[in-house]
Short mmCIF file of C-alpha atoms in Angstrom, two decimals:
data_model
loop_
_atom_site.label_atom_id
_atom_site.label_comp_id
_atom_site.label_asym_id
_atom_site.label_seq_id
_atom_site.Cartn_x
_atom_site.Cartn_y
_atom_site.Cartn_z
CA UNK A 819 -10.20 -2.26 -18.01
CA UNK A 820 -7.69 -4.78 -18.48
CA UNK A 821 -5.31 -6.09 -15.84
CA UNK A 822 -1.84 -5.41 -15.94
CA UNK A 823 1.16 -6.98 -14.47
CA UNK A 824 4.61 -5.75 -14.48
CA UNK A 825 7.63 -7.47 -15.38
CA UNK A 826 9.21 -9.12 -12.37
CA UNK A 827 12.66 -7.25 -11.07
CA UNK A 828 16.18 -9.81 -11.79
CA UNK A 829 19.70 -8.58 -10.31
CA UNK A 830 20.83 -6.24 -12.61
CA UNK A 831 17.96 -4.51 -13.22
CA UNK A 832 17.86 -0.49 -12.73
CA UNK A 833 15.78 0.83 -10.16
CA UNK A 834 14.75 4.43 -9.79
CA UNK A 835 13.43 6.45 -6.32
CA UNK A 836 11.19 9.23 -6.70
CA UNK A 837 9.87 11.26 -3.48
CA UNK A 838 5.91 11.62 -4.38
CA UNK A 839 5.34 12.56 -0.63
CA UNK A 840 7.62 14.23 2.16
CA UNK A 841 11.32 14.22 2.20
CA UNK A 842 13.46 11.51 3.70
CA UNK A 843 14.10 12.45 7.69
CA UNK A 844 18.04 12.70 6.45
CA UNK A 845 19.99 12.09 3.11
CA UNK A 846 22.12 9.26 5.24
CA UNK A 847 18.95 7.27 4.80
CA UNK A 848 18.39 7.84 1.22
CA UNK A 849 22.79 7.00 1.08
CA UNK A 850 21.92 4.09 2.98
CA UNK A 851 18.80 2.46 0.39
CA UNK A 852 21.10 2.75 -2.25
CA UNK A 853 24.04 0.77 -0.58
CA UNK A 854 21.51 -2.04 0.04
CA UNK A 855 19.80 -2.32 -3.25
CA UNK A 856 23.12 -2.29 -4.44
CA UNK A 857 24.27 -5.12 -2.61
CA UNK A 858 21.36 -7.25 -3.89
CA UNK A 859 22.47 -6.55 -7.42
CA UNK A 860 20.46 -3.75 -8.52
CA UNK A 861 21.49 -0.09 -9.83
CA UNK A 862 19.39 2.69 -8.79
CA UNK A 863 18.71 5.89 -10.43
CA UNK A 864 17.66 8.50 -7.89
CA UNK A 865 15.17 11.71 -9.19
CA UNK A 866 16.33 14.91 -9.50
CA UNK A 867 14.40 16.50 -6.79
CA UNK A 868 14.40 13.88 -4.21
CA UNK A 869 16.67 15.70 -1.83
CA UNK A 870 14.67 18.92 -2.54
CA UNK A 871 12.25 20.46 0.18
CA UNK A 872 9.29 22.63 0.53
CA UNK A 873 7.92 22.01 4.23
CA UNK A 874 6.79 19.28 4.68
CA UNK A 875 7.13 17.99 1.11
CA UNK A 876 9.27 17.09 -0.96
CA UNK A 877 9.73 19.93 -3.15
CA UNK A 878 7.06 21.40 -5.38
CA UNK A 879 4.26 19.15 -6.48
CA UNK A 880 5.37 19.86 -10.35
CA UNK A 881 9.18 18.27 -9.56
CA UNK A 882 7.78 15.46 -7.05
CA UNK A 883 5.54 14.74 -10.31
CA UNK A 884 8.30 15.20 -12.98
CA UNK A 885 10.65 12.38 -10.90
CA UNK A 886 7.53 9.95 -10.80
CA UNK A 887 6.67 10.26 -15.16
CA UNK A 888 9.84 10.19 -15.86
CA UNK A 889 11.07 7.03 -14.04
CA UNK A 890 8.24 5.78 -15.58
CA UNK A 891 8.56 7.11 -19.37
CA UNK A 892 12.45 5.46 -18.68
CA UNK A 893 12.40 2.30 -20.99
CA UNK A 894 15.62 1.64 -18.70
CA UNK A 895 14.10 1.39 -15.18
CA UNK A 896 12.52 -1.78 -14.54
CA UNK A 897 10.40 -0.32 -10.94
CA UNK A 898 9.65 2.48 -9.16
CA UNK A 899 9.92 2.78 -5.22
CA UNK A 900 8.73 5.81 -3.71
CA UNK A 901 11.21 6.86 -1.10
CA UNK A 902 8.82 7.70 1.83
CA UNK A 903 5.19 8.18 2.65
CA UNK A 904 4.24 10.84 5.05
CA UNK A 905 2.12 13.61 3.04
CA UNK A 906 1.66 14.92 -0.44
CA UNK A 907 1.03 12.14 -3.16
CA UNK A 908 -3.02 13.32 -3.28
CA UNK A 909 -1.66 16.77 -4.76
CA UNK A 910 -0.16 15.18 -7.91
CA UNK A 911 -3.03 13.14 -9.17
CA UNK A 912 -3.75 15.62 -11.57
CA UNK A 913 -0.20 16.20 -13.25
CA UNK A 914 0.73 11.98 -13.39
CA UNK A 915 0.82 10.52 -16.95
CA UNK A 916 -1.47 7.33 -16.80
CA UNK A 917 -0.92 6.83 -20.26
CA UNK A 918 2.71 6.82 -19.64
CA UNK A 919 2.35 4.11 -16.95
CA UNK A 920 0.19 2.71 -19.05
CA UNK A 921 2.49 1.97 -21.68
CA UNK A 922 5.32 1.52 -19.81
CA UNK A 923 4.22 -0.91 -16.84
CA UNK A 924 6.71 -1.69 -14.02
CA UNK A 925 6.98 -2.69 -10.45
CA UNK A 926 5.79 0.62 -7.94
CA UNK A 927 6.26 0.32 -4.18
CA UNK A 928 5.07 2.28 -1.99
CA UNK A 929 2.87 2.75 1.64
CA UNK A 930 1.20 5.11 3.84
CA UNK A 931 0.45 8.23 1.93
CA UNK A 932 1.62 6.69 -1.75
CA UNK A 933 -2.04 4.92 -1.21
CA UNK A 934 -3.32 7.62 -3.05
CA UNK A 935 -0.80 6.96 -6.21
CA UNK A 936 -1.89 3.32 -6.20
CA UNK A 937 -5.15 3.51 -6.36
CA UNK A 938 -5.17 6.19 -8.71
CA UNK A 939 -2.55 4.28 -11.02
CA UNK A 940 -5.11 1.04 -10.76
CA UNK A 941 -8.09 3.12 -11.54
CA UNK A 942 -6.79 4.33 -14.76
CA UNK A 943 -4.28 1.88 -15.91
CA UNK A 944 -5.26 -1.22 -14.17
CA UNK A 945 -1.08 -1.64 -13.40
CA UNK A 946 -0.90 -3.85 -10.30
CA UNK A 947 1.42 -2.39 -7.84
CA UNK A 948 2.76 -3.18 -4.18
CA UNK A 949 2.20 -1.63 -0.92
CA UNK A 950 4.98 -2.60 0.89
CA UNK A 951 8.59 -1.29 2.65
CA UNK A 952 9.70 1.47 1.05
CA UNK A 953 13.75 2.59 0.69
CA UNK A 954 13.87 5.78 3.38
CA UNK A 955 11.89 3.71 6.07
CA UNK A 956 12.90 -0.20 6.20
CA UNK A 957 15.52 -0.83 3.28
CA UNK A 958 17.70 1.91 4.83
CA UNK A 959 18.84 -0.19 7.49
CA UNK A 960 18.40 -4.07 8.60
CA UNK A 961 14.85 -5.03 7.24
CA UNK A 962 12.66 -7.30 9.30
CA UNK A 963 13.75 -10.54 7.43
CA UNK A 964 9.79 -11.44 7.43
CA UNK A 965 9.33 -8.41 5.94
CA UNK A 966 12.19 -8.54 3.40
CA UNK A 967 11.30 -12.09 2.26
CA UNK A 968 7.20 -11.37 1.50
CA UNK A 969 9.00 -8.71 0.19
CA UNK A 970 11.33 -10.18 -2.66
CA UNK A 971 9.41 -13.68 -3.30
CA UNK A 972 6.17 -11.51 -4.78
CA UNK A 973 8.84 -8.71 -6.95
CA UNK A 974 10.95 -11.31 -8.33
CA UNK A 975 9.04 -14.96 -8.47
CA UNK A 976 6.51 -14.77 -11.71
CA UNK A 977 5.05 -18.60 -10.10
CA UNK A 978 1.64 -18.84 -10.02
CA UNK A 979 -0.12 -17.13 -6.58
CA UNK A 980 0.59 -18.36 -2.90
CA UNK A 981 -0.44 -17.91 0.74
CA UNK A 982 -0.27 -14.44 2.07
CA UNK A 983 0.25 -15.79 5.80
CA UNK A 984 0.78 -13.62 9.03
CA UNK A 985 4.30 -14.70 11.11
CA UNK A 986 3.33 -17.76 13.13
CA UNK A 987 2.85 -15.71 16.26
CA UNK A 988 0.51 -13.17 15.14
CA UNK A 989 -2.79 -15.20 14.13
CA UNK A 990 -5.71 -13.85 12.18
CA UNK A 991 -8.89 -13.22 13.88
CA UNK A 992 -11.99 -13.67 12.60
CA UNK A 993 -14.68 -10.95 12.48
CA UNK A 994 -17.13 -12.00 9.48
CA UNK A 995 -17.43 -15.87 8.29
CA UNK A 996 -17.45 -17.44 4.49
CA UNK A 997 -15.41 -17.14 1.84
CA UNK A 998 -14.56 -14.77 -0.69
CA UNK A 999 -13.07 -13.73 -4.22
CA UNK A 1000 -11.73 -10.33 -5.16
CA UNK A 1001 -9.00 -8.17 -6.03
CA UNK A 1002 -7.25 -6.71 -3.45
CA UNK A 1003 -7.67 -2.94 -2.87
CA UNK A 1004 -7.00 -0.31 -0.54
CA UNK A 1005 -4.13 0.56 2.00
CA UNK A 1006 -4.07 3.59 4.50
CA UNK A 1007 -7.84 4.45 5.68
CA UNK A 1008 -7.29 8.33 5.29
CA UNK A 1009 -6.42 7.92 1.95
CA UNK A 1010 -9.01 5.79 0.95
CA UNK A 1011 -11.62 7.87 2.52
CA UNK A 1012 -9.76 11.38 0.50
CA UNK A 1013 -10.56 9.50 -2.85
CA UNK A 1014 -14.24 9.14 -2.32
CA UNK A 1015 -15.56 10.70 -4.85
CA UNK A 1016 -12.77 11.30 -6.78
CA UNK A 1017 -12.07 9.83 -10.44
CA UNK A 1018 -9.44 8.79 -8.75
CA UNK A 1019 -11.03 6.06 -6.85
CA UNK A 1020 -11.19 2.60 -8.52
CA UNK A 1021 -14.16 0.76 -8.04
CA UNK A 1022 -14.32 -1.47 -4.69
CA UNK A 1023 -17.54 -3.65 -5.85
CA UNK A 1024 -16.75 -7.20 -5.52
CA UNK A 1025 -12.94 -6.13 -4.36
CA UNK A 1026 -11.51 -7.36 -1.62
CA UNK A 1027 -10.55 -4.10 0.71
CA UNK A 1028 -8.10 -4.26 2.87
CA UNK A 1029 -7.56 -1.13 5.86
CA UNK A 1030 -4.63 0.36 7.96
CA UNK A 1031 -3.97 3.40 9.62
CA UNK A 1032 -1.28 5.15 12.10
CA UNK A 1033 -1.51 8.08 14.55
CA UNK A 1034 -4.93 9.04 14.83
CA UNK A 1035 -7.99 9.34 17.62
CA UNK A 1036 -10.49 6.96 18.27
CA UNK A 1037 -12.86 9.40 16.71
CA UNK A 1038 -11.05 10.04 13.59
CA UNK A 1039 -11.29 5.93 12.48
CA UNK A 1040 -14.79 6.39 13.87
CA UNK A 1041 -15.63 8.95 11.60
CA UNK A 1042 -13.87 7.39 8.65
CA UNK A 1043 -14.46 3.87 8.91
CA UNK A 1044 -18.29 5.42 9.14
CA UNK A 1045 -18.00 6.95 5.95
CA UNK A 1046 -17.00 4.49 4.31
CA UNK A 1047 -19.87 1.89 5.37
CA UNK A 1048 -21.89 5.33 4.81
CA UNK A 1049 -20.38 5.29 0.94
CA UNK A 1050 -21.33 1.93 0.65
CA UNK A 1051 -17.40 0.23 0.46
CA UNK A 1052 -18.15 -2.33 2.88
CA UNK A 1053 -21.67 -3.41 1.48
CA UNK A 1054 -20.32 -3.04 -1.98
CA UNK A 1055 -16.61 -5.14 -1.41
CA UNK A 1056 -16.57 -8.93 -1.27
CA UNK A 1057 -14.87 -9.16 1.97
CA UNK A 1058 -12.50 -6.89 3.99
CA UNK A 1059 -9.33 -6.65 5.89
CA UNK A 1060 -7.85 -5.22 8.57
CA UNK A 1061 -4.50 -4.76 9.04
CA UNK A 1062 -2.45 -2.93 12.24
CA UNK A 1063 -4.09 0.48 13.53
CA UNK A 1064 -0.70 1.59 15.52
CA UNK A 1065 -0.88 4.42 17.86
CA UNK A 1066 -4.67 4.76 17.19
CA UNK A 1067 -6.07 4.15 21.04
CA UNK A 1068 -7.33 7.44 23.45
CA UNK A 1069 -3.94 9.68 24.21
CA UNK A 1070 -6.39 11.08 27.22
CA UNK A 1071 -7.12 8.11 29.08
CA UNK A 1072 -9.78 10.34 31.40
CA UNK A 1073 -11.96 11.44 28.68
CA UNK A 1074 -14.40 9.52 27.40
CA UNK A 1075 -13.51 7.13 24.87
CA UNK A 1076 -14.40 4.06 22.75
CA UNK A 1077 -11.80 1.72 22.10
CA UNK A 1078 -10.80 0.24 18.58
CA UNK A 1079 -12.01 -2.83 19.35
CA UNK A 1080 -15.32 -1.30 20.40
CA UNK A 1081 -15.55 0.68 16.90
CA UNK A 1082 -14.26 -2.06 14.77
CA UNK A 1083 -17.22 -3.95 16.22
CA UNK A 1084 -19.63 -1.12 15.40
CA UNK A 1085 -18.88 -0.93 12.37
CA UNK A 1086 -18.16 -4.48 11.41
CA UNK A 1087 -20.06 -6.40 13.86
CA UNK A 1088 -23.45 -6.65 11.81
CA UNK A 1089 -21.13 -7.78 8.22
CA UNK A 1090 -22.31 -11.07 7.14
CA UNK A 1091 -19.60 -11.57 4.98
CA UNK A 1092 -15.63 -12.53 4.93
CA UNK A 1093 -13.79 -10.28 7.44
CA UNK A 1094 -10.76 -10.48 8.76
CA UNK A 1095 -8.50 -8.66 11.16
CA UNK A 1096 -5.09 -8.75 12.34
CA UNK A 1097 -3.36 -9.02 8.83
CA UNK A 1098 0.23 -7.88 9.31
CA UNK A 1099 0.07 -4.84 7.15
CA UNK A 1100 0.53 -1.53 8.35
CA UNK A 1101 2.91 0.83 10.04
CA UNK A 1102 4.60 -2.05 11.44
CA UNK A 1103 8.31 -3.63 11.15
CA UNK A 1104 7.07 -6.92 10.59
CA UNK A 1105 4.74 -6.87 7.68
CA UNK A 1106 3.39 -8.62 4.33
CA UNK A 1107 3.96 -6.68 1.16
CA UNK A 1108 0.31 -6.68 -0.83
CA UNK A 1109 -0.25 -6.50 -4.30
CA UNK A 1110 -2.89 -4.19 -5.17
CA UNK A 1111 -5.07 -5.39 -7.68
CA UNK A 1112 -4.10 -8.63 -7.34
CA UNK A 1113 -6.84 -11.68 -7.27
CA UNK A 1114 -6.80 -13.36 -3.40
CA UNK A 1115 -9.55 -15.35 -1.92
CA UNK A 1116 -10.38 -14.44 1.69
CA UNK A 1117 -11.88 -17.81 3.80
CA UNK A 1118 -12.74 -15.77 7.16
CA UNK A 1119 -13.78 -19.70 8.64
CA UNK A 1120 -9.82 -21.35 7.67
CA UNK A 1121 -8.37 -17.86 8.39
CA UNK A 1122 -6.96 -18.11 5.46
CA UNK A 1123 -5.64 -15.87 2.48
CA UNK A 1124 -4.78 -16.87 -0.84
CA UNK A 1125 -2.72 -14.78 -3.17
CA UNK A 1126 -4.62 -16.52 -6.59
CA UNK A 1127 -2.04 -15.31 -9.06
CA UNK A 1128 1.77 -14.22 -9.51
CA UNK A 1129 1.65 -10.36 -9.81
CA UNK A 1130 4.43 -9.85 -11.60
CA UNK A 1131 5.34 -11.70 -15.64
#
């Protein structure tokens, strides 16, 4: 399946929020997103359920889904931002219209939970799309400016790919050695590991996969991260990469445990490929934005990684 790029966002432009996951923690934030995309130039269009509620999503999975095909079907809206991740976004795979998105290509952002969406949209469109800071979480107050500047430059500058480098103080370390070409896939580890088996689930063979997660046990990334090599992901992908695991160490520090570091290298240690870890992505405030499906090379030796095209016309 072909590639496809959206059209890079200019001032001006309209851009709608849709709630695919749980609701925003208050409307102030929601208030507060719009006031700042405003005062970079945009408009934004907000969907019709966004403020609705049904535990802990937001609203029924037939209105969450109805916001997202619509802003999409809207010749009018130039991209999409999901408001929030939290939980939810798996339960509407079945009611999006890929051949809506399809036809009608644009910019989506989203993280966490909207994983799901994006890999799902790649699989059967081949739309590239961004996993980055999303409006009810770090555009409803003052962004990171690292974060809001790898932000912007990769929405709005169609130039021809670039560096994806960490903040000066937070290195890359090495895990694997060699270099590497593929397109970028992947984003939250739970996610990834729900759309095994899936036709969801794009195709990681010769991808470059790329892994974060928040909140969970030792044993939990043990058991996923385990699956995964079990599935094959990290014989089949060209090289991998680790972003931030926050809040993923033992809560009971007299039980037994392994540490991350001690699983990572389990699971990692025997690789003989590109690998590398500490990529600021993840439930973080200071963090790249990554373009999923975008072509990067990976050199685990330089620590390096290259961006290889513009993701955006």
């Amino acid at each position: 399946m072909p590639v496809i790029k959206p059209p890079r966002l200019t001032p001006g432009d309209l851009i709608g929020i849709v709630a695919p996951a749980s609701p925003p923690a208050s409307e102030d934030k929601v208030h507060a997103a719009v006031r700042y995309f405003e005062q970079r130039g945009f408009r934004v269009k907000l969907g019709p359920h966004i403020f609705a509620r049904r535990g802990y999503l937001a609203g029924e999975d037939m209105e969450r889904a109805d916001d997202l095909n619509s802003m999409f079907a809207d010749r009018e809206v130039k991209a999409v931002f999901a408001l929030r991740g939290g939980y939810g976004s798996p339960r509407l795979l079945e009611l999006i219209d890929f051949k809506s998105i399809a036809a009608h290509p644009k910019i989506f952002v989203g993280f966490s939970d909207i994983t799901a969406l994006q890999l799902a949209v790649f699989k059967k469109t081949g739309l590239i799309t961004f996993s980055g800071p999303m409006p009810a979480v770090e555009f409803c107050g003052k962004p990171d400016p690292f974060t809001e500047t790898a932000f912007w430059s990769l929405v709005t500058d169609p130039s021809k790919g670039a560096p994806l480098n960490n903040p000066g103080e937070a290195p890359l370390q090495r895990w694997g050695k060699g270099s590497c070409v593929g397109r970028l896939l992947g984003g939250n580890l739970a996610l990834v590991t729900s759309l095994l088996g899936t036709p969801f689930c794009p195709s990681f063979k010769k991808a470059v996969l790329v892994l974060e997660e928040v909140g969970e046990y030792p044993y939990r990334v043990d058991r996923m991260l385990f699956h995964l090599k079990n599935a094959q992901l990290f014989k089949d992908a060209a090289g991998i990469l680790l972003g931030h695991f926050s809040g993923c160490d033992a809560k009971d520090k007299s039980a037994p445990q392994l540490t991350l570091d001690q699983i990572l290298s389990d699971v990692f240690g025997p690789c003989a490929k590109p690998i590398l870890s500490n990529l600021q992505y993840g439930h973080i405030e200071r963090k790249l934005t990554l373009p999923i499906g975008a072509r990067v090379r990976v050199d685990a030796d330089a620590r390096a990684i290259t961006l290889l095209e513009s993701p955006v016309t």
